[in-house]
Amino acid sequence: MPKLPLDLQTVLAGFDAVWSPRIVTTVNDYDIRLARFAGEHVWHKHDETDEFFLVLDGEITLGLREPDGERTVRLSRGQLFVVPRGTFHKPSAEHESVVLLVEPSGTLSVGDDHEEVPDTVDVTVGHPV
């Protein structure tokens, strides 16, 4: 946990990889992660946890598979959304976007169940800053 204020722009300047979240701090047992989104992630779900998305820059789309069918949620800068546990979802961004994520520490970026992972997606529990 940082002992001094942390500047997110400085963190962002330190990496350019998409779909490769950085852990900027931990609150209780939750990681606060900063990630660049561009292109498509994979359909995946987290069986035991919700997933919090806050768009800091750009625009993202979340595909959701729900009991009554698929739907799409679009989020712009300053908007947030929580994907409920057990819900298959697929984040994507037409243009590079910056997203703050909140998940329990140790949560895998491709969830507990997922489709085949392309080389463009980092399978990780997050990289410390």
Tab-separated table of N, CA, C and O in Angstrom:
chain	number	residue	atom	x	y	z
A	1	MET	N	0.849	-1.173	0.000
A	1	MET	CA	0.000	0.000	0.000
A	1	MET	C	0.900	1.244	0.000
A	1	MET	O	1.820	1.337	0.801
A	2	PRO	N	0.635	2.199	-0.904
A	2	PRO	CA	1.478	3.390	-0.977
A	2	PRO	C	1.412	4.221	0.305
A	2	PRO	O	0.365	4.347	0.914
A	3	LYS	N	2.543	4.767	0.689
A	3	LYS	CA	2.614	5.626	1.875
A	3	LYS	C	2.440	7.095	1.502
A	3	LYS	O	2.277	7.947	2.347
A	4	LEU	N	2.510	7.386	0.193
A	4	LEU	CA	2.356	8.742	-0.320
A	4	LEU	C	1.229	8.751	-1.346
A	4	LEU	O	0.856	7.703	-1.871
A	5	PRO	N	0.689	9.929	-1.662
A	5	PRO	CA	-0.329	9.976	-2.713
A	5	PRO	C	0.204	9.372	-4.011
A	5	PRO	O	1.388	9.504	-4.336
A	6	LEU	N	-0.666	8.720	-4.729
A	6	LEU	CA	-0.295	8.058	-5.977
A	6	LEU	C	-0.970	8.787	-7.129
A	6	LEU	O	-2.187	8.996	-7.114
A	7	ASP	N	-0.191	9.171	-8.117
A	7	ASP	CA	-0.714	9.859	-9.287
A	7	ASP	C	-1.005	8.832	-10.378
A	7	ASP	O	-0.078	8.164	-10.872
A	8	LEU	N	-2.270	8.694	-10.751
A	8	LEU	CA	-2.635	7.682	-11.740
A	8	LEU	C	-2.045	7.978	-13.114
A	8	LEU	O	-1.750	7.048	-13.873
A	9	GLN	N	-1.848	9.243	-13.454
A	9	GLN	CA	-1.227	9.570	-14.743
A	9	GLN	C	0.221	9.059	-14.793
A	9	GLN	O	0.684	8.603	-15.827
A	10	THR	N	0.905	9.124	-13.672
A	10	THR	CA	2.270	8.601	-13.603
A	10	THR	C	2.256	7.086	-13.779
A	10	THR	O	3.098	6.522	-14.489
A	11	VAL	N	1.301	6.421	-13.138
A	11	VAL	CA	1.179	4.970	-13.294
A	11	VAL	C	0.917	4.633	-14.762
A	11	VAL	O	1.561	3.756	-15.339
A	12	LEU	N	-0.019	5.352	-15.382
A	12	LEU	CA	-0.350	5.099	-16.787
A	12	LEU	C	0.853	5.321	-17.704
A	12	LEU	O	1.031	4.594	-18.688
A	13	ALA	N	1.671	6.303	-17.385
A	13	ALA	CA	2.857	6.578	-18.199
A	13	ALA	C	3.878	5.436	-18.104
A	13	ALA	O	4.742	5.303	-18.970
A	14	GLY	N	3.749	4.610	-17.091
A	14	GLY	CA	4.699	3.523	-16.857
A	14	GLY	C	4.378	2.229	-17.579
A	14	GLY	O	5.153	1.271	-17.491
A	15	PHE	N	3.251	2.151	-18.291
A	15	PHE	CA	2.941	0.940	-19.044
A	15	PHE	C	2.012	1.271	-20.203
A	15	PHE	O	1.239	2.215	-20.127
A	16	ASP	N	2.124	0.488	-21.261
A	16	ASP	CA	1.241	0.711	-22.402
A	16	ASP	C	0.508	-0.556	-22.830
A	16	ASP	O	-0.277	-0.542	-23.764
A	17	ALA	N	0.736	-1.657	-22.137
A	17	ALA	CA	0.088	-2.925	-22.479
A	17	ALA	C	-1.409	-2.862	-22.192
A	17	ALA	O	-1.823	-2.400	-21.126
A	18	VAL	N	-2.206	-3.340	-23.151
A	18	VAL	CA	-3.647	-3.429	-22.930
A	18	VAL	C	-3.982	-4.779	-22.315
A	18	VAL	O	-3.229	-5.745	-22.441
A	19	TRP	N	-5.108	-4.820	-21.628
A	19	TRP	CA	-5.592	-6.036	-20.963
A	19	TRP	C	-4.545	-6.626	-20.018
A	19	TRP	O	-4.415	-7.834	-19.878
A	20	SER	N	-3.794	-5.756	-19.358
A	20	SER	CA	-2.743	-6.175	-18.428
A	20	SER	C	-2.791	-5.257	-17.208
A	20	SER	O	-1.984	-4.331	-17.080
A	21	PRO	N	-3.760	-5.469	-16.301
A	21	PRO	CA	-3.999	-4.532	-15.203
A	21	PRO	C	-2.839	-4.388	-14.230
A	21	PRO	O	-2.098	-5.340	-13.970
A	22	ARG	N	-2.714	-3.181	-13.702
A	22	ARG	CA	-1.718	-2.858	-12.686
A	22	ARG	C	-2.440	-2.648	-11.361
A	22	ARG	O	-3.470	-1.985	-11.303
A	23	ILE	N	-1.900	-3.220	-10.313
A	23	ILE	CA	-2.476	-3.056	-8.966
A	23	ILE	C	-1.894	-1.776	-8.384
A	23	ILE	O	-0.702	-1.716	-8.076
A	24	VAL	N	-2.735	-0.748	-8.233
A	24	VAL	CA	-2.244	0.524	-7.718
A	24	VAL	C	-2.284	0.589	-6.195
A	24	VAL	O	-1.492	1.302	-5.584
A	25	THR	N	-3.180	-0.166	-5.595
A	25	THR	CA	-3.231	-0.269	-4.138
A	25	THR	C	-4.181	-1.402	-3.761
A	25	THR	O	-4.849	-1.983	-4.617
A	26	THR	N	-4.231	-1.705	-2.488
A	26	THR	CA	-5.150	-2.702	-1.955
A	26	THR	C	-5.925	-2.077	-0.810
A	26	THR	O	-5.345	-1.380	0.028
A	27	VAL	N	-7.226	-2.306	-0.797
A	27	VAL	CA	-8.093	-1.832	0.276
A	27	VAL	C	-8.727	-3.071	0.902
A	27	VAL	O	-9.462	-3.795	0.225
A	28	ASN	N	-8.400	-3.311	2.163
A	28	ASN	CA	-8.799	-4.552	2.820
A	28	ASN	C	-8.310	-5.709	1.955
A	28	ASN	O	-7.125	-5.834	1.723
A	29	ASP	N	-9.182	-6.534	1.442
A	29	ASP	CA	-8.761	-7.665	0.619
A	29	ASP	C	-9.081	-7.452	-0.859
A	29	ASP	O	-9.215	-8.415	-1.614
A	30	TYR	N	-9.214	-6.190	-1.263
A	30	TYR	CA	-9.568	-5.865	-2.640
A	30	TYR	C	-8.450	-5.106	-3.337
A	30	TYR	O	-7.892	-4.164	-2.782
A	31	ASP	N	-8.145	-5.516	-4.573
A	31	ASP	CA	-7.182	-4.788	-5.396
A	31	ASP	C	-7.899	-3.666	-6.129
A	31	ASP	O	-8.997	-3.870	-6.668
A	32	ILE	N	-7.247	-2.520	-6.179
A	32	ILE	CA	-7.671	-1.425	-7.033
A	32	ILE	C	-6.715	-1.485	-8.215
A	32	ILE	O	-5.509	-1.319	-8.055
A	33	ARG	N	-7.260	-1.788	-9.387
A	33	ARG	CA	-6.442	-2.034	-10.566
A	33	ARG	C	-6.697	-0.967	-11.625
A	33	ARG	O	-7.824	-0.504	-11.787
A	34	LEU	N	-5.659	-0.633	-12.343
A	34	LEU	CA	-5.740	0.316	-13.443
A	34	LEU	C	-5.387	-0.453	-14.706
A	34	LEU	O	-4.374	-1.172	-14.748
A	35	ALA	N	-6.231	-0.333	-15.732
A	35	ALA	CA	-5.986	-1.096	-16.960
A	35	ALA	C	-6.292	-0.270	-18.195
A	35	ALA	O	-7.134	0.627	-18.168
A	36	ARG	N	-5.581	-0.605	-19.241
A	36	ARG	CA	-5.861	-0.053	-20.567
A	36	ARG	C	-6.674	-1.105	-21.321
A	36	ARG	O	-6.311	-2.284	-21.315
A	37	PHE	N	-7.769	-0.670	-21.915
A	37	PHE	CA	-8.604	-1.551	-22.719
A	37	PHE	C	-8.484	-1.106	-24.175
A	37	PHE	O	-8.548	0.089	-24.457
A	38	ALA	N	-8.352	-2.042	-25.092
A	38	ALA	CA	-8.400	-1.766	-26.531
A	38	ALA	C	-8.664	-3.087	-27.237
A	38	ALA	O	-8.041	-4.099	-26.912
A	39	GLY	N	-9.590	-3.081	-28.162
A	39	GLY	CA	-9.976	-4.324	-28.826
A	39	GLY	C	-10.911	-5.113	-27.921
A	39	GLY	O	-11.668	-4.537	-27.152
A	40	GLU	N	-10.810	-6.438	-28.015
A	40	GLU	CA	-11.720	-7.303	-27.264
A	40	GLU	C	-10.981	-8.154	-26.243
A	40	GLU	O	-9.881	-8.625	-26.486
A	41	HIS	N	-11.632	-8.351	-25.122
A	41	HIS	CA	-11.171	-9.291	-24.084
A	41	HIS	C	-11.794	-10.638	-24.456
A	41	HIS	O	-12.004	-10.906	-25.641
A	42	VAL	N	-12.090	-11.484	-23.496
A	42	VAL	CA	-12.746	-12.773	-23.749
A	42	VAL	C	-14.015	-12.854	-22.907
A	42	VAL	O	-14.133	-12.210	-21.856
A	43	TRP	N	-14.968	-13.664	-23.368
A	43	TRP	CA	-16.120	-13.964	-22.527
A	43	TRP	C	-15.604	-14.727	-21.318
A	43	TRP	O	-14.847	-15.697	-21.455
A	44	HIS	N	-15.980	-14.273	-20.132
A	44	HIS	CA	-15.551	-14.947	-18.914
A	44	HIS	C	-16.510	-14.607	-17.777
A	44	HIS	O	-17.347	-13.718	-17.908
A	45	LYS	N	-16.360	-15.347	-16.672
A	45	LYS	CA	-17.167	-15.046	-15.488
A	45	LYS	C	-16.345	-15.303	-14.237
A	45	LYS	O	-15.366	-16.062	-14.250
A	46	HIS	N	-16.744	-14.643	-13.182
A	46	HIS	CA	-16.151	-14.824	-11.859
A	46	HIS	C	-17.236	-15.445	-10.977
A	46	HIS	O	-18.267	-14.814	-10.730
A	47	ASP	N	-17.006	-16.664	-10.544
A	47	ASP	CA	-18.035	-17.384	-9.790
A	47	ASP	C	-18.318	-16.796	-8.419
A	47	ASP	O	-19.447	-16.845	-7.940
A	48	GLU	N	-17.297	-16.250	-7.756
A	48	GLU	CA	-17.437	-15.842	-6.360
A	48	GLU	C	-17.384	-14.339	-6.113
A	48	GLU	O	-17.389	-13.920	-4.957
A	49	THR	N	-17.301	-13.525	-7.171
A	49	THR	CA	-17.177	-12.091	-6.921
A	49	THR	C	-17.810	-11.257	-8.022
A	49	THR	O	-17.836	-11.664	-9.183
A	50	ASP	N	-18.331	-10.109	-7.633
A	50	ASP	CA	-18.754	-9.103	-8.583
A	50	ASP	C	-17.494	-8.444	-9.140
A	50	ASP	O	-16.407	-8.580	-8.572
A	51	GLU	N	-17.636	-7.687	-10.252
A	51	GLU	CA	-16.503	-6.960	-10.815
A	51	GLU	C	-16.936	-5.523	-11.092
A	51	GLU	O	-17.924	-5.281	-11.778
A	52	PHE	N	-16.173	-4.577	-10.546
A	52	PHE	CA	-16.459	-3.143	-10.629
A	52	PHE	C	-15.630	-2.511	-11.749
A	52	PHE	O	-14.411	-2.699	-11.795
A	53	PHE	N	-16.288	-1.782	-12.636
A	53	PHE	CA	-15.636	-1.066	-13.733
A	53	PHE	C	-15.957	0.421	-13.614
A	53	PHE	O	-17.135	0.789	-13.524
A	54	LEU	N	-14.940	1.280	-13.641
A	54	LEU	CA	-15.110	2.733	-13.672
A	54	LEU	C	-14.247	3.257	-14.815
A	54	LEU	O	-13.021	3.091	-14.793
A	55	VAL	N	-14.858	3.874	-15.812
A	55	VAL	CA	-14.117	4.383	-16.960
A	55	VAL	C	-13.523	5.742	-16.604
A	55	VAL	O	-14.244	6.681	-16.281
A	56	LEU	N	-12.197	5.814	-16.654
A	56	LEU	CA	-11.501	7.071	-16.364
A	56	LEU	C	-11.252	7.873	-17.636
A	56	LEU	O	-11.148	9.103	-17.588
A	57	ASP	N	-11.134	7.173	-18.769
A	57	ASP	CA	-10.920	7.857	-20.042
A	57	ASP	C	-11.389	6.950	-21.164
A	57	ASP	O	-11.153	5.734	-21.133
A	58	GLY	N	-12.066	7.518	-22.147
A	58	GLY	CA	-12.531	6.757	-23.289
A	58	GLY	C	-13.926	6.205	-23.091
A	58	GLY	O	-14.735	6.760	-22.344
A	59	GLU	N	-14.172	5.083	-23.772
A	59	GLU	CA	-15.481	4.438	-23.730
A	59	GLU	C	-15.292	2.943	-23.888
A	59	GLU	O	-14.476	2.499	-24.708
A	60	ILE	N	-16.017	2.164	-23.103
A	60	ILE	CA	-15.938	0.708	-23.198
A	60	ILE	C	-17.331	0.126	-23.387
A	60	ILE	O	-18.340	0.792	-23.139
A	61	THR	N	-17.343	-1.108	-23.832
A	61	THR	CA	-18.584	-1.856	-23.969
A	61	THR	C	-18.435	-3.136	-23.166
A	61	THR	O	-17.384	-3.778	-23.185
A	62	LEU	N	-19.483	-3.484	-22.445
A	62	LEU	CA	-19.527	-4.747	-21.715
A	62	LEU	C	-20.647	-5.583	-22.308
A	62	LEU	O	-21.823	-5.212	-22.225
A	63	GLY	N	-20.284	-6.707	-22.936
A	63	GLY	CA	-21.290	-7.663	-23.355
A	63	GLY	C	-21.653	-8.503	-22.146
A	63	GLY	O	-20.774	-8.908	-21.386
A	64	LEU	N	-22.928	-8.743	-21.937
A	64	LEU	CA	-23.399	-9.511	-20.782
A	64	LEU	C	-24.304	-10.642	-21.257
A	64	LEU	O	-25.191	-10.421	-22.093
A	65	ARG	N	-24.087	-11.826	-20.717
A	65	ARG	CA	-24.984	-12.959	-20.964
A	65	ARG	C	-25.788	-13.172	-19.693
A	65	ARG	O	-25.258	-13.629	-18.686
A	66	GLU	N	-27.057	-12.845	-19.778
A	66	GLU	CA	-27.940	-12.937	-18.612
A	66	GLU	C	-29.011	-13.990	-18.872
A	66	GLU	O	-29.180	-14.424	-20.015
A	67	PRO	N	-29.734	-14.400	-17.830
A	67	PRO	CA	-30.733	-15.463	-18.011
A	67	PRO	C	-31.745	-15.187	-19.130
A	67	PRO	O	-32.189	-16.112	-19.799
A	68	ASP	N	-32.067	-13.920	-19.349
A	68	ASP	CA	-33.058	-13.592	-20.381
A	68	ASP	C	-32.413	-13.216	-21.720
A	68	ASP	O	-33.080	-12.694	-22.602
A	69	GLY	N	-31.115	-13.454	-21.875
A	69	GLY	CA	-30.434	-13.196	-23.143
A	69	GLY	C	-29.227	-12.299	-22.990
A	69	GLY	O	-28.846	-11.910	-21.895
A	70	GLU	N	-28.633	-11.974	-24.127
A	70	GLU	CA	-27.459	-11.100	-24.123
A	70	GLU	C	-27.882	-9.643	-24.233
A	70	GLU	O	-28.887	-9.331	-24.864
A	71	ARG	N	-27.075	-8.776	-23.610
A	71	ARG	CA	-27.266	-7.341	-23.765
A	71	ARG	C	-25.905	-6.666	-23.705
A	71	ARG	O	-24.907	-7.279	-23.339
A	72	THR	N	-25.890	-5.403	-24.088
A	72	THR	CA	-24.657	-4.632	-24.111
A	72	THR	C	-24.819	-3.396	-23.247
A	72	THR	O	-25.849	-2.719	-23.309
A	73	VAL	N	-23.800	-3.109	-22.453
A	73	VAL	CA	-23.758	-1.892	-21.643
A	73	VAL	C	-22.581	-1.062	-22.144
A	73	VAL	O	-21.464	-1.574	-22.248
A	74	ARG	N	-22.846	0.198	-22.482
A	74	ARG	CA	-21.784	1.104	-22.915
A	74	ARG	C	-21.501	2.093	-21.798
A	74	ARG	O	-22.418	2.681	-21.234
A	75	LEU	N	-20.223	2.256	-21.513
A	75	LEU	CA	-19.810	3.168	-20.452
A	75	LEU	C	-18.851	4.200	-21.014
A	75	LEU	O	-17.888	3.849	-21.701
A	76	SER	N	-19.106	5.457	-20.694
A	76	SER	CA	-18.226	6.557	-21.077
A	76	SER	C	-17.463	7.031	-19.857
A	76	SER	O	-17.745	6.620	-18.720
A	77	ARG	N	-16.551	7.956	-20.100
A	77	ARG	CA	-15.745	8.530	-19.017
A	77	ARG	C	-16.640	8.965	-17.858
A	77	ARG	O	-17.649	9.635	-18.060
A	78	GLY	N	-16.247	8.526	-16.654
A	78	GLY	CA	-16.981	8.892	-15.449
A	78	GLY	C	-18.128	7.961	-15.104
A	78	GLY	O	-18.742	8.105	-14.054
A	79	GLN	N	-18.421	6.985	-15.961
A	79	GLN	CA	-19.507	6.053	-15.676
A	79	GLN	C	-18.950	4.747	-15.113
A	79	GLN	O	-17.833	4.335	-15.434
A	80	LEU	N	-19.762	4.104	-14.273
A	80	LEU	CA	-19.355	2.840	-13.668
A	80	LEU	C	-20.449	1.813	-13.810
A	80	LEU	O	-21.608	2.142	-14.048
A	81	PHE	N	-20.042	0.554	-13.652
A	81	PHE	CA	-20.975	-0.561	-13.728
A	81	PHE	C	-20.387	-1.715	-12.933
A	81	PHE	O	-19.166	-1.902	-12.908
A	82	VAL	N	-21.252	-2.487	-12.297
A	82	VAL	CA	-20.831	-3.684	-11.573
A	82	VAL	C	-21.433	-4.899	-12.272
A	82	VAL	O	-22.653	-4.990	-12.431
A	83	VAL	N	-20.564	-5.801	-12.703
A	83	VAL	CA	-21.011	-7.065	-13.280
A	83	VAL	C	-21.216	-8.036	-12.116
A	83	VAL	O	-20.278	-8.300	-11.355
A	84	PRO	N	-22.437	-8.556	-11.956
A	84	PRO	CA	-22.687	-9.472	-10.842
A	84	PRO	C	-21.921	-10.789	-10.988
A	84	PRO	O	-21.694	-11.271	-12.094
A	85	ARG	N	-21.549	-11.341	-9.850
A	85	ARG	CA	-20.856	-12.637	-9.841
A	85	ARG	C	-21.644	-13.665	-10.648
A	85	ARG	O	-22.878	-13.628	-10.694
A	86	GLY	N	-20.894	-14.530	-11.318
A	86	GLY	CA	-21.523	-15.597	-12.085
A	86	GLY	C	-22.058	-15.174	-13.444
A	86	GLY	O	-22.599	-16.015	-14.165
A	87	THR	N	-21.911	-13.901	-13.820
A	87	THR	CA	-22.411	-13.417	-15.102
A	87	THR	C	-21.293	-13.417	-16.138
A	87	THR	O	-20.258	-12.772	-15.939
A	88	PHE	N	-21.493	-14.144	-17.226
A	88	PHE	CA	-20.521	-14.079	-18.310
A	88	PHE	C	-20.526	-12.672	-18.887
A	88	PHE	O	-21.590	-12.083	-19.111
A	89	HIS	N	-19.329	-12.138	-19.100
A	89	HIS	CA	-19.206	-10.789	-19.658
A	89	HIS	C	-17.964	-10.707	-20.536
A	89	HIS	O	-17.036	-11.507	-20.397
A	90	LYS	N	-17.994	-9.742	-21.448
A	90	LYS	CA	-16.882	-9.550	-22.390
A	90	LYS	C	-16.642	-8.051	-22.551
A	90	LYS	O	-17.390	-7.368	-23.239
A	91	PRO	N	-15.583	-7.536	-21.912
A	91	PRO	CA	-15.239	-6.129	-22.095
A	91	PRO	C	-14.596	-5.909	-23.471
A	91	PRO	O	-13.899	-6.781	-23.992
A	92	SER	N	-14.837	-4.725	-24.019
A	92	SER	CA	-14.172	-4.333	-25.253
A	92	SER	C	-14.120	-2.814	-25.328
A	92	SER	O	-14.845	-2.121	-24.610
A	93	ALA	N	-13.248	-2.325	-26.198
A	93	ALA	CA	-13.127	-0.887	-26.426
A	93	ALA	C	-12.679	-0.671	-27.864
A	93	ALA	O	-11.677	-1.243	-28.286
A	94	GLU	N	-13.426	0.130	-28.592
A	94	GLU	CA	-13.058	0.414	-29.980
A	94	GLU	C	-11.748	1.187	-30.042
A	94	GLU	O	-10.915	0.951	-30.912
A	95	HIS	N	-11.578	2.132	-29.120
A	95	HIS	CA	-10.349	2.923	-29.023
A	95	HIS	C	-9.782	2.727	-27.628
A	95	HIS	O	-10.523	2.441	-26.678
A	96	GLU	N	-8.485	2.917	-27.465
A	96	GLU	CA	-7.889	2.698	-26.150
A	96	GLU	C	-8.601	3.522	-25.085
A	96	GLU	O	-8.864	4.710	-25.263
A	97	SER	N	-8.921	2.871	-23.994
A	97	SER	CA	-9.612	3.489	-22.864
A	97	SER	C	-8.901	3.090	-21.583
A	97	SER	O	-8.168	2.100	-21.552
A	98	VAL	N	-9.127	3.858	-20.532
A	98	VAL	CA	-8.507	3.588	-19.236
A	98	VAL	C	-9.617	3.286	-18.230
A	98	VAL	O	-10.581	4.059	-18.106
A	99	VAL	N	-9.462	2.177	-17.517
A	99	VAL	CA	-10.506	1.700	-16.607
A	99	VAL	C	-9.913	1.369	-15.251
A	99	VAL	O	-8.837	0.779	-15.161
A	100	LEU	N	-10.629	1.759	-14.204
A	100	LEU	CA	-10.288	1.379	-12.836
A	100	LEU	C	-11.176	0.195	-12.480
A	100	LEU	O	-12.398	0.245	-12.681
A	101	LEU	N	-10.565	-0.875	-11.981
A	101	LEU	CA	-11.272	-2.099	-11.619
A	101	LEU	C	-11.106	-2.355	-10.132
A	101	LEU	O	-10.043	-2.069	-9.564
A	102	VAL	N	-12.130	-2.918	-9.509
A	102	VAL	CA	-12.041	-3.322	-8.103
A	102	VAL	C	-12.466	-4.780	-8.030
A	102	VAL	O	-13.577	-5.142	-8.443
A	103	GLU	N	-11.541	-5.608	-7.522
A	103	GLU	CA	-11.781	-7.045	-7.408
A	103	GLU	C	-11.043	-7.586	-6.195
A	103	GLU	O	-10.023	-7.015	-5.799
A	104	PRO	N	-11.498	-8.687	-5.626
A	104	PRO	CA	-10.733	-9.294	-4.534
A	104	PRO	C	-9.310	-9.618	-4.985
A	104	PRO	O	-9.094	-10.043	-6.125
A	105	SER	N	-8.360	-9.423	-4.109
A	105	SER	CA	-6.969	-9.756	-4.421
A	105	SER	C	-6.876	-11.205	-4.875
A	105	SER	O	-7.528	-12.088	-4.314
A	106	GLY	N	-6.082	-11.431	-5.910
A	106	GLY	CA	-5.899	-12.778	-6.438
A	106	GLY	C	-6.887	-13.173	-7.508
A	106	GLY	O	-6.803	-14.280	-8.044
A	107	THR	N	-7.826	-12.285	-7.853
A	107	THR	CA	-8.806	-12.607	-8.891
A	107	THR	C	-8.129	-12.615	-10.256
A	107	THR	O	-7.462	-11.656	-10.644
A	108	LEU	N	-8.300	-13.693	-10.992
A	108	LEU	CA	-7.700	-13.850	-12.306
A	108	LEU	C	-8.424	-12.986	-13.334
A	108	LEU	O	-9.659	-12.930	-13.358
A	109	SER	N	-7.671	-12.337	-14.195
A	109	SER	CA	-8.249	-11.411	-15.180
A	109	SER	C	-9.190	-12.082	-16.175
A	109	SER	O	-10.007	-11.409	-16.802
A	110	VAL	N	-9.096	-13.389	-16.323
A	110	VAL	CA	-10.002	-14.103	-17.228
A	110	VAL	C	-11.019	-14.952	-16.454
A	110	VAL	O	-11.666	-15.832	-17.026
A	111	GLY	N	-11.173	-14.672	-15.187
A	111	GLY	CA	-12.206	-15.317	-14.389
A	111	GLY	C	-11.977	-16.790	-14.114
A	111	GLY	O	-10.880	-17.327	-14.291
A	112	ASP	N	-13.049	-17.429	-13.667
A	112	ASP	CA	-13.016	-18.840	-13.297
A	112	ASP	C	-13.405	-19.738	-14.464
A	112	ASP	O	-13.133	-20.933	-14.454
A	113	ASP	N	-14.079	-19.165	-15.445
A	113	ASP	CA	-14.513	-19.899	-16.621
A	113	ASP	C	-14.430	-18.913	-17.782
A	113	ASP	O	-14.919	-17.786	-17.678
A	114	HIS	N	-13.794	-19.338	-18.885
A	114	HIS	CA	-13.596	-18.406	-19.991
A	114	HIS	C	-13.414	-19.146	-21.297
A	114	HIS	O	-13.126	-20.341	-21.327
A	115	GLU	N	-13.585	-18.391	-22.397
A	115	GLU	CA	-13.307	-18.943	-23.715
A	115	GLU	C	-11.799	-18.932	-23.943
A	115	GLU	O	-11.038	-18.475	-23.087
A	116	GLU	N	-11.364	-19.402	-25.093
A	116	GLU	CA	-9.936	-19.421	-25.405
A	116	GLU	C	-9.366	-18.005	-25.333
A	116	GLU	O	-9.961	-17.057	-25.839
A	117	VAL	N	-8.215	-17.873	-24.690
A	117	VAL	CA	-7.611	-16.564	-24.456
A	117	VAL	C	-6.621	-16.233	-25.568
A	117	VAL	O	-5.647	-16.963	-25.766
A	118	PRO	N	-6.853	-15.123	-26.292
A	118	PRO	CA	-5.897	-14.732	-27.343
A	118	PRO	C	-4.615	-14.168	-26.734
A	118	PRO	O	-4.580	-13.794	-25.561
A	119	ASP	N	-3.579	-14.078	-27.543
A	119	ASP	CA	-2.295	-13.539	-27.083
A	119	ASP	C	-2.388	-12.082	-26.638
A	119	ASP	O	-1.503	-11.593	-25.947
A	120	THR	N	-3.434	-11.379	-27.044
A	120	THR	CA	-3.584	-9.960	-26.705
A	120	THR	C	-4.088	-9.738	-25.280
A	120	THR	O	-4.134	-8.604	-24.822
A	121	VAL	N	-4.470	-10.815	-24.594
A	121	VAL	CA	-4.994	-10.709	-23.226
A	121	VAL	C	-4.001	-11.344	-22.256
A	121	VAL	O	-3.614	-12.503	-22.416
A	122	ASP	N	-3.593	-10.578	-21.256
A	122	ASP	CA	-2.674	-11.051	-20.222
A	122	ASP	C	-3.471	-11.807	-19.163
A	122	ASP	O	-4.354	-11.241	-18.529
A	123	VAL	N	-3.174	-13.089	-18.995
A	123	VAL	CA	-3.816	-13.888	-17.948
A	123	VAL	C	-3.025	-13.624	-16.669
A	123	VAL	O	-1.906	-14.106	-16.507
A	124	THR	N	-3.612	-12.846	-15.764
A	124	THR	CA	-2.870	-12.382	-14.595
A	124	THR	C	-3.812	-12.096	-13.429
A	124	THR	O	-5.020	-11.943	-13.631
A	125	VAL	N	-3.249	-12.017	-12.246
A	125	VAL	CA	-3.985	-11.539	-11.071
A	125	VAL	C	-3.635	-10.064	-10.838
A	125	VAL	O	-3.921	-9.510	-9.797
A	126	GLY	N	-3.003	-9.450	-11.841
A	126	GLY	CA	-2.599	-8.053	-11.756
A	126	GLY	C	-1.113	-7.953	-11.502
A	126	GLY	O	-0.505	-8.847	-10.904
A	127	HIS	N	-0.524	-6.866	-11.993
A	127	HIS	CA	0.904	-6.600	-11.802
A	127	HIS	C	1.064	-5.455	-10.828
A	127	HIS	O	0.466	-4.389	-11.030
A	128	PRO	N	1.858	-5.612	-9.776
A	128	PRO	CA	2.061	-4.501	-8.834
A	128	PRO	C	2.715	-3.317	-9.524
A	128	PRO	O	3.530	-3.480	-10.440
A	129	VAL	N	2.342	-2.122	-9.092
A	129	VAL	CA	2.953	-0.903	-9.631
A	129	VAL	C	4.309	-0.720	-8.974
A	129	VAL	O	4.486	-0.952	-7.818
